[in-house]
């Protein structure tokens, strides 16, 4: 056996270790950035529920709130870079497979690809806001504009309806996965104390339920816009959250959902610490 042949496996192991370290760092940075944004959106929604919110409860509102703080621009850049890391992590799952026994399945790779595209767009919007080129516009206006343009395409009404159904189904799936505590399969539970594990369960279930409800409601509004052929009925995150205050439960349903989004932000921090990557 030659020296070069024995050295090759060693070099491959070094490359795998380096790739693993980079991927892990990107994933944890991305999960932290996601947590900050959800936490801020939840706080903004709570302010709206109690009648003293003057910002939109969406990503744009969260970025604007950050930009007003000391070192806000630094935080915005950090969030944008963290979200780039999130997109790269999901891209690595497409190429190399995700953690877990079924991580190499085509369905898992497709889901990772969709997440990669989504977080690449979010990272672009955050970095655009950081350099002062917009990117933090109203989610409500964006939803209405996109819906209106889509409806102008051939079979656009059907496409919008199908997209709405997809988002609503995704919301139900997110909520169901949270109730089943599916996140246990992705976390290093052995490294947690019983108290920490209970805390993670509360944030994971409560946060996942709230996130699922928001997705399902936004999808339902898109379906309604398609059926009635009225793009203005499509709602972004802010309008979707505000709609909860118009139910018979009044602002208290919005309080519950907003508190759930805060919990999901905290859960994202826990994922950044204990998720298996």
Short mmCIF file of C-alpha atoms in Angstrom, two decimals, residues 8-23:
data_model
loop_
_atom_site.label_atom_id
_atom_site.label_comp_id
_atom_site.label_asym_id
_atom_site.label_seq_id
_atom_site.Cartn_x
_atom_site.Cartn_y
_atom_site.Cartn_z
CA UNK A 8 -6.16 9.87 0.84
CA UNK A 9 -8.65 8.58 3.46
CA UNK A 10 -7.08 10.93 6.00
CA UNK A 11 -7.56 13.92 3.70
CA UNK A 12 -11.18 12.89 3.08
CA UNK A 13 -11.82 12.71 6.82
CA UNK A 14 -10.33 16.18 7.26
CA UNK A 15 -12.55 17.54 4.49
CA UNK A 16 -15.64 15.93 6.04
CA UNK A 17 -14.78 17.37 9.44
CA UNK A 18 -14.20 20.83 8.01
CA UNK A 19 -17.41 20.67 6.00
CA UNK A 20 -19.27 19.49 9.09
CA UNK A 21 -17.93 22.34 11.21
CA UNK A 22 -18.83 24.95 8.59
CA UNK A 23 -22.30 23.47 8.09
#
